[in-house]
Amino acid sequence: MRKITQNGLSGRFTITLVIIILISAFLIYSYSNGQVKNEEDLISKTSDALEKTRFYRFEMYSNLSMMNENFQVINSEGQVDVFKNKMYQTMTLQNHSIEIIVIDDQAYYRENKGLWQTKKLEDTEELNAILSEQQLILSSAENSTMSREEDVWLLEVIPEQENVLEQMQSMGVDTSGIELKSFVTRYWIEADTYHIIEIESVTNAEMNIMGLKTPVEMKNTILLSDYNKKVSIEAPVT
């Protein structure tokens, strides 16, 4: 009788232990995934994090591949104070460098470390162009897929063709003779904060060059960091 009781207790104990393990695993999984159930949840939380961003730093690299050659279109880095409408940015285009400081509607700029010049801006909304553009792409995504890589979400979205063309135009590319073939934007997003840490946009197209359709690949990479860490941006001495 004692043996049967012990076996009965052992069986119940095993079942109870299994249930506890399953429940614990479920709770750990739910917590580690931040209640993200699908791509829409991830996009929503990421967009919310962008809207709450006050400060951030960025690096941006754009490359163009065509006719078996690679060209770096732009190499840029900077920092932004979103709420106070301040931005500092340096850009390198081949051997040409540009340094820009924007405070409210006043822009200061110089080329190749020369003398500072000033200019009034009519539209200061461009100061937060990077985050605004990404919110637009995320909100208008036709297709999206997501996967988890340790503490980072990888989100792939297909933006609207119009947005892709606008992005290319903002980089100085004449899109009048371009036929888009494929395009995708990939986001690496921190699982705990939903901050975007890297954005990669790849566009494949055909361009009309001297009457010939030429395959072209355009790759744009943006690295974002130091979210909401205060930055100091002051007007230069002119």
CSV table of C-alpha atoms in Angstrom, one decimal:
chain,number,residue,atom,x,y,z
A,1,MET,CA,0.0,0.0,0.0
A,2,ARG,CA,2.8,2.3,0.9
A,3,LYS,CA,4.5,1.6,-2.5
A,4,ILE,CA,1.4,2.4,-4.4
A,5,THR,CA,1.0,5.7,-2.5
A,6,GLN,CA,4.6,6.6,-3.1
A,7,ASN,CA,4.2,5.9,-6.8
A,8,GLY,CA,1.0,7.9,-6.9
A,9,LEU,CA,2.7,10.8,-5.2
A,10,SER,CA,5.7,10.5,-7.5
A,11,GLY,CA,3.4,10.5,-10.5
A,12,ARG,CA,1.5,13.6,-9.4
A,13,PHE,CA,4.8,15.3,-8.4
A,14,THR,CA,6.2,14.7,-11.9
A,15,ILE,CA,3.0,16.0,-13.6
A,16,THR,CA,3.0,19.1,-11.3
A,17,LEU,CA,6.7,19.7,-12.1
A,18,VAL,CA,6.1,19.4,-15.8
A,19,ILE,CA,3.2,21.9,-15.6
A,20,ILE,CA,5.4,24.3,-13.5
A,21,ILE,CA,8.2,24.1,-16.1
A,22,LEU,CA,5.8,24.7,-19.0
A,23,ILE,CA,4.2,27.7,-17.3
A,24,SER,CA,7.6,29.1,-16.4
A,25,ALA,CA,8.8,28.7,-20.0
A,26,PHE,CA,5.7,30.4,-21.3
A,27,LEU,CA,6.1,33.4,-18.9
A,28,ILE,CA,9.8,33.7,-19.7
A,29,TYR,CA,9.0,33.6,-23.4
A,30,SER,CA,6.3,36.2,-23.1
A,31,TYR,CA,8.5,38.5,-21.1
A,32,SER,CA,11.5,38.2,-23.3
A,33,ASN,CA,9.4,38.9,-26.4
A,34,GLY,CA,7.9,42.0,-24.9
A,35,GLN,CA,4.4,40.9,-25.7
A,36,VAL,CA,5.1,41.2,-29.4
A,37,LYS,CA,2.8,38.8,-31.1
A,38,ASN,CA,3.2,39.8,-34.8
A,39,GLU,CA,4.7,42.3,-37.1
A,40,GLU,CA,2.0,44.9,-36.5
A,41,ASP,CA,2.8,44.9,-32.8
A,42,LEU,CA,6.5,45.3,-33.4
A,43,ILE,CA,5.9,48.2,-35.9
A,44,SER,CA,3.5,49.9,-33.5
A,45,LYS,CA,6.0,49.7,-30.5
A,46,THR,CA,8.9,50.8,-32.7
A,47,SER,CA,6.9,53.8,-34.0
A,48,ASP,CA,6.0,54.8,-30.5
A,49,ALA,CA,9.6,54.7,-29.5
A,50,LEU,CA,10.5,56.9,-32.4
A,51,GLU,CA,7.9,59.5,-31.4
A,52,LYS,CA,9.3,59.6,-27.9
A,53,THR,CA,12.9,60.1,-29.0
A,54,ARG,CA,14.4,63.4,-28.0
A,55,PHE,CA,18.1,63.0,-28.7
A,56,TYR,CA,20.0,60.6,-31.0
A,57,ARG,CA,23.2,60.1,-32.9
A,58,PHE,CA,23.5,58.7,-36.4
A,59,GLU,CA,25.9,57.5,-39.1
A,60,MET,CA,24.8,57.1,-42.7
A,61,TYR,CA,26.5,55.4,-45.6
A,62,SER,CA,25.1,55.2,-49.1
A,63,ASN,CA,26.7,53.1,-51.9
A,64,LEU,CA,25.8,52.7,-55.6
A,65,SER,CA,26.9,49.6,-57.6
A,66,MET,CA,26.7,49.7,-61.4
A,67,MET,CA,28.7,48.5,-64.4
A,68,ASN,CA,30.9,46.3,-62.1
A,69,GLU,CA,31.9,49.4,-60.1
A,70,ASN,CA,31.1,50.6,-56.6
A,71,PHE,CA,30.6,54.2,-55.7
A,72,GLN,CA,30.2,55.8,-52.3
A,73,VAL,CA,27.5,58.4,-52.7
A,74,ILE,CA,27.6,59.8,-49.2
A,75,ASN,CA,29.3,59.2,-45.8
A,76,SER,CA,27.7,61.2,-43.0
A,77,GLU,CA,27.4,61.3,-39.2
A,78,GLY,CA,25.8,63.6,-36.7
A,79,GLN,CA,23.5,64.2,-33.7
A,80,VAL,CA,20.1,65.7,-33.3
A,81,ASP,CA,18.2,67.4,-30.5
A,82,VAL,CA,14.6,66.8,-31.7
A,83,PHE,CA,12.7,69.0,-29.2
A,84,LYS,CA,15.0,72.0,-29.5
A,85,ASN,CA,15.3,71.8,-33.3
A,86,LYS,CA,19.1,71.4,-33.3
A,87,MET,CA,21.3,69.3,-35.5
A,88,TYR,CA,25.0,68.8,-36.2
A,89,GLN,CA,26.1,66.9,-39.2
A,90,THR,CA,29.2,66.2,-41.2
A,91,MET,CA,29.2,64.8,-44.7
A,92,THR,CA,31.9,63.5,-47.0
A,93,LEU,CA,31.3,63.1,-50.7
A,94,GLN,CA,34.5,61.7,-52.3
A,95,ASN,CA,37.1,64.3,-51.4
A,96,HIS,CA,34.6,67.0,-50.5
A,97,SER,CA,33.5,67.6,-46.9
A,98,ILE,CA,30.6,69.6,-45.6
A,99,GLU,CA,29.9,70.5,-42.0
A,100,ILE,CA,26.4,71.8,-40.9
A,101,ILE,CA,24.9,73.1,-37.7
A,102,VAL,CA,21.2,73.9,-37.5
A,103,ILE,CA,19.6,75.8,-34.6
A,104,ASP,CA,15.9,76.6,-35.1
A,105,ASP,CA,15.7,78.2,-38.5
A,106,GLN,CA,19.3,79.3,-38.7
A,107,ALA,CA,21.8,77.1,-40.5
A,108,TYR,CA,25.6,77.4,-40.3
A,109,TYR,CA,27.7,75.5,-42.8
A,110,ARG,CA,31.2,75.3,-44.2
A,111,GLU,CA,33.0,73.3,-46.9
A,112,ASN,CA,36.4,71.6,-46.5
A,113,LYS,CA,37.0,73.2,-43.1
A,114,GLY,CA,36.7,76.7,-44.6
A,115,LEU,CA,34.9,79.8,-43.3
A,116,TRP,CA,31.4,79.4,-41.7
A,117,GLN,CA,28.5,80.8,-43.7
A,118,THR,CA,24.9,81.3,-42.6
A,119,LYS,CA,21.5,80.8,-44.1
A,120,LYS,CA,17.9,81.1,-43.0
A,121,LEU,CA,15.8,77.9,-43.3
A,122,GLU,CA,12.2,78.1,-44.5
A,123,ASP,CA,11.4,74.5,-43.4
A,124,THR,CA,12.9,73.2,-40.2
A,125,GLU,CA,10.9,69.9,-40.2
A,126,GLU,CA,13.8,68.3,-42.2
A,127,LEU,CA,15.8,68.3,-39.0
A,128,ASN,CA,14.1,65.1,-37.9
A,129,ALA,CA,14.0,63.7,-41.4
A,130,ILE,CA,15.6,60.3,-40.6
A,131,LEU,CA,13.1,59.3,-37.9
A,132,SER,CA,10.1,60.8,-39.8
A,133,GLU,CA,11.1,59.0,-43.0
A,134,GLN,CA,11.3,55.7,-41.1
A,135,GLN,CA,7.9,56.2,-39.5
A,136,LEU,CA,6.5,56.8,-43.0
A,137,ILE,CA,8.1,53.6,-44.4
A,138,LEU,CA,7.0,51.5,-41.4
A,139,SER,CA,3.4,52.8,-41.5
A,140,SER,CA,3.0,52.2,-45.2
A,141,ALA,CA,4.7,48.8,-45.4
A,142,GLU,CA,2.8,46.4,-47.7
A,143,ASN,CA,4.6,43.3,-46.5
A,144,SER,CA,6.6,42.6,-43.4
A,145,THR,CA,8.3,39.6,-41.7
A,146,MET,CA,10.1,39.4,-38.4
A,147,SER,CA,12.6,37.2,-36.6
A,148,ARG,CA,14.4,37.2,-33.3
A,149,GLU,CA,18.2,37.3,-33.0
A,150,GLU,CA,19.0,37.1,-29.2
A,151,ASP,CA,18.2,40.6,-27.9
A,152,VAL,CA,17.4,42.1,-31.2
A,153,TRP,CA,14.4,41.9,-33.6
A,154,LEU,CA,15.0,41.8,-37.3
A,155,LEU,CA,12.1,43.3,-39.2
A,156,GLU,CA,11.9,43.3,-43.0
A,157,VAL,CA,9.4,45.5,-44.7
A,158,ILE,CA,8.6,46.4,-48.3
A,159,PRO,CA,7.9,50.1,-48.5
A,160,GLU,CA,5.8,51.9,-51.0
A,161,GLN,CA,7.5,52.4,-54.3
A,162,GLU,CA,6.8,56.2,-54.1
A,163,ASN,CA,8.8,56.3,-50.8
A,164,VAL,CA,11.7,54.5,-52.3
A,165,LEU,CA,11.9,56.9,-55.2
A,166,GLU,CA,11.7,59.9,-52.8
A,167,GLN,CA,14.5,58.5,-50.7
A,168,MET,CA,16.7,58.1,-53.8
A,169,GLN,CA,15.8,61.7,-54.9
A,170,SER,CA,16.8,63.0,-51.5
A,171,MET,CA,20.2,61.5,-52.1
A,172,GLY,CA,20.6,63.4,-55.3
A,173,VAL,CA,19.7,60.6,-57.7
A,174,ASP,CA,17.7,61.4,-60.9
A,175,THR,CA,14.9,58.9,-60.9
A,176,SER,CA,13.3,59.9,-64.2
A,177,GLY,CA,15.0,57.0,-66.1
A,178,ILE,CA,14.9,54.4,-63.3
A,179,GLU,CA,12.8,51.3,-63.3
A,180,LEU,CA,12.5,49.7,-59.9
A,181,LYS,CA,12.9,45.9,-59.8
A,182,SER,CA,13.0,45.1,-56.0
A,183,PHE,CA,13.5,46.9,-52.7
A,184,VAL,CA,13.5,46.0,-49.1
A,185,THR,CA,14.2,47.8,-45.8
A,186,ARG,CA,15.6,45.9,-42.9
A,187,TYR,CA,15.5,47.1,-39.3
A,188,TRP,CA,17.4,45.8,-36.3
A,189,ILE,CA,15.4,46.8,-33.2
A,190,GLU,CA,16.4,46.4,-29.6
A,191,ALA,CA,14.0,44.0,-27.9
A,192,ASP,CA,13.8,45.9,-24.6
A,193,THR,CA,13.5,49.5,-25.8
A,194,TYR,CA,12.2,49.0,-29.4
A,195,HIS,CA,14.9,51.5,-30.5
A,196,ILE,CA,16.1,51.0,-34.1
A,197,ILE,CA,19.8,50.5,-34.0
A,198,GLU,CA,20.4,49.8,-37.7
A,199,ILE,CA,18.5,50.3,-40.9
A,200,GLU,CA,19.5,48.8,-44.3
A,201,SER,CA,17.7,49.7,-47.5
A,202,VAL,CA,18.6,47.8,-50.6
A,203,THR,CA,17.1,48.8,-54.0
A,204,ASN,CA,17.7,47.0,-57.3
A,205,ALA,CA,16.7,48.8,-60.5
A,206,GLU,CA,17.5,49.4,-64.1
A,207,MET,CA,18.7,52.8,-65.4
A,208,ASN,CA,18.8,54.1,-68.9
A,209,ILE,CA,22.4,54.9,-69.5
A,210,MET,CA,23.3,56.0,-73.1
A,211,GLY,CA,20.3,54.1,-74.3
A,212,LEU,CA,21.2,50.9,-72.6
A,213,LYS,CA,19.3,49.4,-69.6
A,214,THR,CA,21.9,49.0,-66.9
A,215,PRO,CA,21.4,47.1,-63.6
A,216,VAL,CA,22.0,49.2,-60.5
A,217,GLU,CA,22.0,48.4,-56.8
A,218,MET,CA,21.7,51.1,-54.2
A,219,LYS,CA,22.4,50.3,-50.6
A,220,ASN,CA,21.7,52.8,-47.8
A,221,THR,CA,22.8,52.0,-44.2
A,222,ILE,CA,21.9,54.1,-41.1
A,223,LEU,CA,23.2,53.4,-37.7
A,224,LEU,CA,21.3,55.0,-34.8
A,225,SER,CA,22.7,55.2,-31.2
A,226,ASP,CA,22.6,57.1,-27.9
A,227,TYR,CA,18.9,57.5,-27.8
A,228,ASN,CA,17.8,60.2,-25.4
A,229,LYS,CA,21.4,60.9,-24.2
A,230,LYS,CA,21.7,64.6,-24.1
A,231,VAL,CA,23.7,66.3,-26.9
A,232,SER,CA,25.3,69.7,-26.9
A,233,ILE,CA,25.0,71.7,-30.1
A,234,GLU,CA,26.0,75.3,-30.2
A,235,ALA,CA,26.3,77.9,-33.0
A,236,PRO,CA,29.9,78.3,-34.3
A,237,VAL,CA,31.9,81.5,-34.0
A,238,THR,CA,31.6,83.2,-37.3
